[in-house]
């Protein structure tokens, strides 16, 4: 990646990161200082210079939404346990494990699957601490954005390409889940007309950022080696078997 595009991709990743979680940057950060995830988060609103940089690279620029829409989508869609929740966590959209003999095997919709264990191994190798609120979901999309940005900023192109290829290939499934929630919200009796409209706007923004993130990951992942050529961090199970 050329330097200018590299800088734009980094800016884009950091702009995407806070969109997929709840609260302000101060709320998200649970461990300040070096060696902790989520200490670079900014607000969801894109500054005009960032919008221009993304557009100049041919990237789709999400439209801003009002505070009411943002509050609705955070509370109803990005909070675990809510009826319309669609959590942006990789393990939920992939088979839980490929290891033989597991009773869960190809089951989906479960936390802490192979994807989470592999990402946790990457954090451990970097001595990066995952905030307590993300302990059950180290493969949360906000953290994945931060980790990918870390690799890009450090100039570690191989690690960035592998992460983009292996851990951002589920965004279409997440977009489909958001689309289902939008359909459900449109007729949900729990909200009045104003609330349904705000929720629709909020979900639309999250989907737009997911699409942008997919474009960024695709650009980063171009040229990544095939799986049998890739040198990735081992999962916890693989490390145990190696002992």
Tab-separated table of N, CA and C in Angstrom, residues 21-158:
chain	number	residue	atom	x	y	z
A	21	UNK	N	-19.926	-0.239	18.858
A	21	UNK	CA	-20.079	-0.467	20.286
A	21	UNK	C	-20.906	0.653	20.898
A	22	UNK	N	-21.080	0.605	22.194
A	22	UNK	CA	-21.944	1.577	22.867
A	22	UNK	C	-21.121	2.564	23.670
A	23	UNK	N	-21.666	3.754	23.872
A	23	UNK	CA	-21.032	4.744	24.722
A	23	UNK	C	-19.993	5.567	23.994
A	24	UNK	N	-19.480	6.570	24.684
A	24	UNK	CA	-18.449	7.443	24.138
A	24	UNK	C	-17.098	6.774	24.250
A	25	UNK	N	-16.079	7.433	23.712
A	25	UNK	CA	-14.724	6.883	23.790
A	25	UNK	C	-14.297	6.688	25.239
A	26	UNK	N	-14.689	7.618	26.112
A	26	UNK	CA	-14.316	7.492	27.519
A	26	UNK	C	-14.980	6.288	28.161
A	27	UNK	N	-16.228	5.982	27.741
A	27	UNK	CA	-16.925	4.835	28.299
A	27	UNK	C	-16.318	3.533	27.816
A	28	UNK	N	-15.890	3.514	26.543
A	28	UNK	CA	-15.366	2.285	25.968
A	28	UNK	C	-14.030	1.923	26.581
A	29	UNK	N	-13.194	2.930	26.837
A	29	UNK	CA	-11.856	2.659	27.336
A	29	UNK	C	-11.906	2.266	28.797
A	30	UNK	N	-11.501	1.043	29.093
A	30	UNK	CA	-11.496	0.576	30.470
A	30	UNK	C	-10.091	0.489	31.027
A	31	UNK	N	-9.129	0.492	30.145
A	31	UNK	CA	-7.745	0.433	30.605
A	31	UNK	C	-6.949	1.433	29.789
A	32	UNK	N	-6.580	2.551	30.387
A	32	UNK	CA	-5.895	3.598	29.660
A	32	UNK	C	-4.406	3.314	29.597
A	33	UNK	N	-3.749	4.024	28.677
A	33	UNK	CA	-2.313	3.895	28.552
A	33	UNK	C	-1.926	2.814	27.577
A	34	UNK	N	-0.630	2.561	27.465
A	34	UNK	CA	-0.131	1.580	26.522
A	34	UNK	C	-0.503	0.180	26.975
A	35	UNK	N	-0.607	-0.711	25.979
A	35	UNK	CA	-0.886	-2.100	26.286
A	35	UNK	C	-2.344	-2.396	26.521
A	36	UNK	N	-3.259	-1.530	26.071
A	36	UNK	CA	-4.681	-1.807	26.222
A	36	UNK	C	-5.393	-1.506	24.921
A	37	UNK	N	-6.456	-2.280	24.635
A	37	UNK	CA	-7.246	-2.048	23.435
A	37	UNK	C	-8.192	-0.879	23.645
A	38	UNK	N	-8.688	-0.366	22.548
A	38	UNK	CA	-9.751	0.649	22.576
A	38	UNK	C	-9.319	1.946	23.226
A	39	UNK	N	-8.039	2.314	23.177
A	39	UNK	CA	-7.652	3.595	23.746
A	39	UNK	C	-7.431	4.649	22.671
A	40	UNK	N	-7.907	4.360	21.437
A	40	UNK	CA	-7.784	5.325	20.357
A	40	UNK	C	-9.156	5.719	19.814
A	41	UNK	N	-10.213	5.262	20.461
A	41	UNK	CA	-11.537	5.487	19.914
A	41	UNK	C	-11.918	6.958	19.938
A	42	UNK	N	-12.586	7.375	18.865
A	42	UNK	CA	-13.075	8.728	18.770
A	42	UNK	C	-14.590	8.686	18.643
A	43	UNK	N	-15.201	9.823	18.444
A	43	UNK	CA	-16.646	9.855	18.304
A	43	UNK	C	-17.054	9.287	16.957
A	44	UNK	N	-18.365	9.016	16.801
A	44	UNK	CA	-18.870	8.414	15.579
A	44	UNK	C	-18.888	9.410	14.422
A	45	UNK	N	-18.970	10.682	14.704
A	45	UNK	CA	-19.069	11.680	13.642
A	45	UNK	C	-17.738	11.817	12.903
A	46	UNK	N	-17.815	11.802	11.559
A	46	UNK	CA	-16.613	11.918	10.743
A	46	UNK	C	-16.297	13.386	10.472
A	47	UNK	N	-15.092	13.835	10.811
A	47	UNK	CA	-14.694	15.199	10.451
A	47	UNK	C	-14.677	15.355	8.928
A	48	UNK	N	-14.829	16.565	8.465
A	48	UNK	CA	-14.925	16.807	7.029
A	48	UNK	C	-13.655	16.390	6.295
A	49	UNK	N	-12.477	16.600	6.909
A	49	UNK	CA	-11.242	16.221	6.226
A	49	UNK	C	-11.135	14.706	6.074
A	50	UNK	N	-11.669	13.965	7.041
A	50	UNK	CA	-11.677	12.507	6.937
A	50	UNK	C	-12.615	12.073	5.818
A	51	UNK	N	-13.762	12.703	5.734
A	51	UNK	CA	-14.717	12.383	4.672
A	51	UNK	C	-14.094	12.625	3.299
A	52	UNK	N	-13.365	13.729	3.166
A	52	UNK	CA	-12.726	14.034	1.886
A	52	UNK	C	-11.650	13.008	1.549
A	53	UNK	N	-10.874	12.596	2.547
A	53	UNK	CA	-9.805	11.621	2.313
A	53	UNK	C	-10.374	10.283	1.858
A	54	UNK	N	-11.439	9.839	2.509
A	54	UNK	CA	-12.064	8.571	2.131
A	54	UNK	C	-12.642	8.653	0.718
A	55	UNK	N	-13.323	9.753	0.429
A	55	UNK	CA	-13.928	9.914	-0.890
A	55	UNK	C	-12.863	9.979	-1.977
A	56	UNK	N	-11.728	10.614	-1.681
A	56	UNK	CA	-10.650	10.736	-2.663
A	56	UNK	C	-10.059	9.381	-3.033
A	57	UNK	N	-10.166	8.420	-2.124
A	57	UNK	CA	-9.670	7.064	-2.389
A	57	UNK	C	-10.756	6.153	-2.953
A	58	UNK	N	-11.890	6.749	-3.301
A	58	UNK	CA	-12.967	5.964	-3.890
A	58	UNK	C	-13.743	5.135	-2.898
A	59	UNK	N	-13.688	5.503	-1.623
A	59	UNK	CA	-14.392	4.763	-0.581
A	59	UNK	C	-15.730	5.428	-0.268
A	60	UNK	N	-16.735	4.612	-0.006
A	60	UNK	CA	-18.053	5.138	0.345
A	60	UNK	C	-17.983	5.828	1.699
A	61	UNK	N	-18.565	7.007	1.786
A	61	UNK	CA	-18.530	7.784	3.024
A	61	UNK	C	-19.910	7.749	3.674
A	62	UNK	N	-20.045	7.110	4.841
A	62	UNK	CA	-21.354	7.036	5.504
A	62	UNK	C	-21.872	8.414	5.892
A	63	UNK	N	-23.168	8.588	5.772
A	63	UNK	CA	-23.795	9.836	6.194
A	63	UNK	C	-23.914	9.864	7.716
A	64	UNK	N	-23.824	11.040	8.314
A	64	UNK	CA	-24.004	11.139	9.770
A	64	UNK	C	-25.468	10.937	10.145
A	65	UNK	N	-25.704	10.593	11.399
A	65	UNK	CA	-27.075	10.477	11.895
A	65	UNK	C	-27.219	11.332	13.145
A	66	UNK	N	-28.457	11.613	13.500
A	66	UNK	CA	-28.732	12.422	14.676
A	66	UNK	C	-28.500	11.614	15.948
A	67	UNK	N	-28.379	12.321	17.060
A	67	UNK	CA	-28.097	11.669	18.339
A	67	UNK	C	-29.202	10.698	18.748
A	68	UNK	N	-30.448	11.031	18.437
A	68	UNK	CA	-31.557	10.150	18.810
A	68	UNK	C	-31.428	8.795	18.118
A	69	UNK	N	-31.055	8.809	16.846
A	69	UNK	CA	-30.886	7.562	16.100
A	69	UNK	C	-29.722	6.759	16.658
A	70	UNK	N	-28.652	7.450	17.000
A	70	UNK	CA	-27.488	6.754	17.538
A	70	UNK	C	-27.801	6.116	18.884
A	71	UNK	N	-28.503	6.846	19.738
A	71	UNK	CA	-28.863	6.289	21.046
A	71	UNK	C	-29.756	5.062	20.890
A	72	UNK	N	-30.684	5.121	19.949
A	72	UNK	CA	-31.594	3.995	19.736
A	72	UNK	C	-30.849	2.748	19.285
A	73	UNK	N	-29.949	2.900	18.323
A	73	UNK	CA	-29.262	1.719	17.801
A	73	UNK	C	-28.294	1.149	18.837
A	74	UNK	N	-27.689	2.011	19.639
A	74	UNK	CA	-26.813	1.507	20.696
A	74	UNK	C	-27.610	0.707	21.722
A	75	UNK	N	-28.749	1.241	22.118
A	75	UNK	CA	-29.538	0.600	23.171
A	75	UNK	C	-30.239	-0.661	22.683
A	76	UNK	N	-30.769	-0.638	21.468
A	76	UNK	CA	-31.627	-1.730	21.007
A	76	UNK	C	-30.900	-2.793	20.188
A	77	UNK	N	-29.812	-2.419	19.516
A	77	UNK	CA	-29.157	-3.347	18.586
A	77	UNK	C	-27.751	-3.738	19.033
A	78	UNK	N	-27.022	-2.822	19.638
A	78	UNK	CA	-25.624	-3.079	19.989
A	78	UNK	C	-25.429	-3.444	21.457
A	79	UNK	N	-26.520	-3.697	22.156
A	79	UNK	CA	-26.458	-4.104	23.560
A	79	UNK	C	-26.876	-5.564	23.680
A	80	UNK	N	-26.048	-6.420	24.255
A	80	UNK	CA	-26.398	-7.844	24.361
A	80	UNK	C	-27.687	-8.058	25.146
A	81	UNK	N	-28.464	-9.033	24.717
A	81	UNK	CA	-29.663	-9.418	25.441
A	81	UNK	C	-30.927	-8.703	25.038
A	82	UNK	N	-30.820	-7.641	24.246
A	82	UNK	CA	-32.016	-6.931	23.806
A	82	UNK	C	-32.711	-7.724	22.694
A	83	UNK	N	-34.039	-7.613	22.582
A	83	UNK	CA	-34.770	-8.401	21.574
A	83	UNK	C	-34.268	-8.203	20.150
A	84	UNK	N	-33.803	-7.002	19.831
A	84	UNK	CA	-33.329	-6.717	18.476
A	84	UNK	C	-31.804	-6.718	18.378
A	85	UNK	N	-31.132	-7.244	19.384
A	85	UNK	CA	-29.671	-7.206	19.393
A	85	UNK	C	-29.083	-7.950	18.196
A	86	UNK	N	-28.095	-7.324	17.575
A	86	UNK	CA	-27.293	-7.953	16.520
A	86	UNK	C	-25.852	-7.597	16.840
A	87	UNK	N	-25.235	-8.415	17.665
A	87	UNK	CA	-23.900	-8.099	18.153
A	87	UNK	C	-22.850	-8.323	17.067
A	88	UNK	N	-21.950	-7.363	16.882
A	88	UNK	CA	-20.903	-7.488	15.867
A	88	UNK	C	-19.711	-8.284	16.392
A	89	UNK	N	-19.927	-9.569	16.593
A	89	UNK	CA	-18.913	-10.454	17.166
A	89	UNK	C	-18.694	-11.612	16.195
A	90	UNK	N	-17.476	-11.782	15.747
A	90	UNK	CA	-17.169	-12.729	14.675
A	90	UNK	C	-17.638	-14.146	14.971
A	91	UNK	N	-17.408	-14.628	16.189
A	91	UNK	CA	-17.748	-16.018	16.522
A	91	UNK	C	-19.223	-16.330	16.295
A	92	UNK	N	-20.086	-15.339	16.441
A	92	UNK	CA	-21.520	-15.566	16.300
A	92	UNK	C	-21.922	-15.918	14.875
A	93	UNK	N	-21.078	-15.577	13.910
A	93	UNK	CA	-21.443	-15.734	12.503
A	93	UNK	C	-20.623	-16.811	11.796
A	94	UNK	N	-19.864	-17.573	12.568
A	94	UNK	CA	-19.046	-18.634	11.995
A	94	UNK	C	-19.246	-19.921	12.796
A	95	UNK	N	-18.923	-21.082	12.195
A	95	UNK	CA	-18.958	-22.322	12.983
A	95	UNK	C	-18.093	-22.163	14.223
A	96	UNK	N	-18.584	-22.690	15.347
A	96	UNK	CA	-17.914	-22.432	16.621
A	96	UNK	C	-16.490	-22.968	16.645
A	97	UNK	N	-16.273	-24.164	16.111
A	97	UNK	CA	-14.919	-24.710	16.069
A	97	UNK	C	-14.794	-25.718	14.942
A	98	UNK	N	-13.576	-25.850	14.450
A	98	UNK	CA	-13.275	-26.865	13.443
A	98	UNK	C	-12.540	-28.050	14.057
A	99	UNK	N	-12.309	-28.004	15.366
A	99	UNK	CA	-11.605	-29.092	16.034
A	99	UNK	C	-12.490	-30.333	16.100
A	100	UNK	N	-11.952	-31.494	15.787
A	100	UNK	CA	-12.759	-32.724	15.833
A	100	UNK	C	-13.128	-33.090	17.265
A	101	UNK	N	-14.296	-33.710	17.404
A	101	UNK	CA	-14.714	-34.202	18.707
A	101	UNK	C	-15.487	-33.219	19.552
A	102	UNK	N	-15.643	-31.985	19.089
A	102	UNK	CA	-16.391	-31.001	19.870
A	102	UNK	C	-17.885	-31.251	19.734
A	103	UNK	N	-18.609	-31.167	20.840
A	103	UNK	CA	-20.047	-31.388	20.794
A	103	UNK	C	-20.775	-30.245	20.099
A	104	UNK	N	-20.110	-29.081	20.005
A	104	UNK	CA	-20.741	-27.937	19.354
A	104	UNK	C	-20.352	-27.847	17.877
A	105	UNK	N	-19.119	-28.202	17.556
A	105	UNK	CA	-18.678	-28.294	16.171
A	105	UNK	C	-19.058	-27.103	15.321
A	106	UNK	N	-19.956	-27.337	14.348
A	106	UNK	CA	-20.331	-26.297	13.404
A	106	UNK	C	-21.452	-25.398	13.867
A	107	UNK	N	-21.824	-25.463	15.141
A	107	UNK	CA	-22.899	-24.607	15.647
A	107	UNK	C	-22.515	-23.137	15.516
A	108	UNK	N	-23.500	-22.304	15.251
A	108	UNK	CA	-23.279	-20.863	15.143
A	108	UNK	C	-24.050	-20.144	16.242
A	109	UNK	N	-23.757	-18.860	16.388
A	109	UNK	CA	-24.460	-18.063	17.384
A	109	UNK	C	-23.895	-18.196	18.780
A	110	UNK	N	-22.641	-18.645	18.897
A	110	UNK	CA	-22.015	-18.841	20.201
A	110	UNK	C	-20.752	-17.981	20.306
A	111	UNK	N	-20.502	-17.494	21.508
A	111	UNK	CA	-19.307	-16.696	21.759
A	111	UNK	C	-18.080	-17.596	21.944
A	112	UNK	N	-16.903	-16.967	21.853
A	112	UNK	CA	-15.618	-17.602	22.161
A	112	UNK	C	-15.352	-18.840	21.307
A	113	UNK	N	-15.609	-18.716	20.018
A	113	UNK	CA	-15.292	-19.783	19.084
A	113	UNK	C	-13.841	-19.722	18.639
A	114	UNK	N	-13.535	-20.477	17.580
A	114	UNK	CA	-12.169	-20.497	17.052
A	114	UNK	C	-11.664	-19.092	16.743
A	115	UNK	N	-12.530	-18.272	16.160
A	115	UNK	CA	-12.124	-16.913	15.787
A	115	UNK	C	-11.670	-16.129	17.008
A	116	UNK	N	-12.442	-16.209	18.087
A	116	UNK	CA	-12.096	-15.478	19.307
A	116	UNK	C	-10.793	-15.987	19.904
A	117	UNK	N	-10.608	-17.298	19.891
A	117	UNK	CA	-9.387	-17.863	20.476
A	117	UNK	C	-8.154	-17.460	19.675
A	118	UNK	N	-8.309	-17.409	18.353
A	118	UNK	CA	-7.166	-16.999	17.534
A	118	UNK	C	-6.832	-15.526	17.756
A	119	UNK	N	-7.853	-14.676	17.810
A	119	UNK	CA	-7.611	-13.254	18.042
A	119	UNK	C	-6.995	-13.035	19.422
A	120	UNK	N	-7.472	-13.777	20.417
A	120	UNK	CA	-6.892	-13.651	21.753
A	120	UNK	C	-5.409	-14.010	21.738
A	121	UNK	N	-5.041	-15.013	20.941
A	121	UNK	CA	-3.632	-15.382	20.823
A	121	UNK	C	-2.820	-14.243	20.213
A	122	UNK	N	-3.415	-13.532	19.262
A	122	UNK	CA	-2.729	-12.381	18.675
A	122	UNK	C	-2.532	-11.282	19.711
A	123	UNK	N	-3.568	-11.021	20.515
A	123	UNK	CA	-3.440	-10.025	21.583
A	123	UNK	C	-2.341	-10.432	22.564
A	124	UNK	N	-2.334	-11.708	22.935
A	124	UNK	CA	-1.337	-12.186	23.889
A	124	UNK	C	0.073	-11.988	23.340
A	125	UNK	N	0.246	-12.271	22.047
A	125	UNK	CA	1.567	-12.121	21.433
A	125	UNK	C	2.016	-10.663	21.434
A	126	UNK	N	1.055	-9.756	21.326
A	126	UNK	CA	1.367	-8.325	21.322
A	126	UNK	C	1.379	-7.724	22.727
A	127	UNK	N	1.047	-8.543	23.723
A	127	UNK	CA	0.917	-8.077	25.106
A	127	UNK	C	-0.108	-6.944	25.203
A	128	UNK	N	-1.206	-7.131	24.494
A	128	UNK	CA	-2.310	-6.176	24.502
A	128	UNK	C	-3.405	-6.715	25.410
A	129	UNK	N	-3.891	-5.874	26.290
A	129	UNK	CA	-4.929	-6.268	27.238
A	129	UNK	C	-6.312	-5.945	26.683
A	130	UNK	N	-7.189	-6.920	26.707
A	130	UNK	CA	-8.565	-6.719	26.269
A	130	UNK	C	-9.382	-6.200	27.448
A	131	UNK	N	-10.119	-5.104	27.277
A	131	UNK	CA	-10.938	-4.580	28.381
A	131	UNK	C	-11.909	-5.627	28.904
A	132	UNK	N	-12.219	-5.547	30.177
A	132	UNK	CA	-13.052	-6.547	30.834
A	132	UNK	C	-14.411	-6.696	30.158
A	133	UNK	N	-14.981	-5.604	29.680
A	133	UNK	CA	-16.310	-5.680	29.079
A	133	UNK	C	-16.321	-6.496	27.796
A	134	UNK	N	-15.135	-6.716	27.200
A	134	UNK	CA	-15.029	-7.505	25.980
A	134	UNK	C	-14.434	-8.889	26.244
A	135	UNK	N	-14.355	-9.289	27.509
A	135	UNK	CA	-13.685	-10.544	27.857
A	135	UNK	C	-14.307	-11.748	27.158
A	136	UNK	N	-15.624	-11.752	26.994
A	136	UNK	CA	-16.306	-12.874	26.348
A	136	UNK	C	-16.380	-12.715	24.839
A	137	UNK	N	-15.835	-11.618	24.324
A	137	UNK	CA	-15.897	-11.375	22.881
A	137	UNK	C	-14.668	-10.609	22.399
A	138	UNK	N	-13.482	-11.224	22.499
A	138	UNK	CA	-12.274	-10.564	21.997
A	138	UNK	C	-12.298	-10.359	20.492
A	139	UNK	N	-13.234	-11.033	19.802
A	139	UNK	CA	-13.387	-10.862	18.360
A	139	UNK	C	-14.529	-9.899	18.029
A	140	UNK	N	-14.821	-8.990	18.953
A	140	UNK	CA	-15.795	-7.926	18.697
A	140	UNK	C	-15.241	-7.026	17.596
A	141	UNK	N	-16.110	-6.536	16.735
A	141	UNK	CA	-15.667	-5.787	15.564
A	141	UNK	C	-14.915	-4.511	15.932
A	142	UNK	N	-15.288	-3.878	17.020
A	142	UNK	CA	-14.557	-2.694	17.461
A	142	UNK	C	-13.103	-3.038	17.762
A	143	UNK	N	-12.880	-4.148	18.458
A	143	UNK	CA	-11.516	-4.557	18.778
A	143	UNK	C	-10.759	-4.997	17.534
A	144	UNK	N	-11.448	-5.677	16.621
A	144	UNK	CA	-10.794	-6.093	15.382
A	144	UNK	C	-10.338	-4.876	14.575
A	145	UNK	N	-11.160	-3.831	14.544
A	145	UNK	CA	-10.761	-2.593	13.870
A	145	UNK	C	-9.502	-2.016	14.499
A	146	UNK	N	-9.484	-1.992	15.829
A	146	UNK	CA	-8.332	-1.446	16.540
A	146	UNK	C	-7.071	-2.274	16.291
A	147	UNK	N	-7.223	-3.594	16.285
A	147	UNK	CA	-6.073	-4.464	16.056
A	147	UNK	C	-5.546	-4.302	14.635
A	148	UNK	N	-6.450	-4.241	13.671
A	148	UNK	CA	-6.031	-4.055	12.286
A	148	UNK	C	-5.349	-2.700	12.112
A	149	UNK	N	-5.888	-1.676	12.750
A	149	UNK	CA	-5.263	-0.352	12.691
A	149	UNK	C	-3.865	-0.383	13.301
A	150	UNK	N	-3.700	-1.159	14.362
A	150	UNK	CA	-2.395	-1.276	15.009
A	150	UNK	C	-1.365	-1.862	14.050
A	151	UNK	N	-1.754	-2.921	13.339
A	151	UNK	CA	-0.845	-3.531	12.368
A	151	UNK	C	-0.530	-2.566	11.225
A	152	UNK	N	-1.555	-1.883	10.724
A	152	UNK	CA	-1.356	-0.949	9.612
A	152	UNK	C	-0.417	0.180	10.028
A	153	UNK	N	-0.655	0.737	11.202
A	153	UNK	CA	0.171	1.850	11.675
A	153	UNK	C	1.614	1.418	11.895
A	154	UNK	N	1.805	0.165	12.329
A	154	UNK	CA	3.158	-0.346	12.572
A	154	UNK	C	3.868	-0.750	11.284
A	155	UNK	N	3.140	-0.751	10.162
A	155	UNK	CA	3.742	-1.151	8.899
A	155	UNK	C	3.899	-2.647	8.745
A	156	UNK	N	3.198	-3.425	9.561
A	156	UNK	CA	3.266	-4.888	9.485
A	156	UNK	C	2.230	-5.359	8.462
A	157	UNK	N	2.601	-5.292	7.184
A	157	UNK	CA	1.648	-5.563	6.115
A	157	UNK	C	1.185	-7.014	6.099
A	158	UNK	N	2.084	-7.946	6.376
A	158	UNK	CA	1.688	-9.357	6.352
A	158	UNK	C	0.641	-9.645	7.424
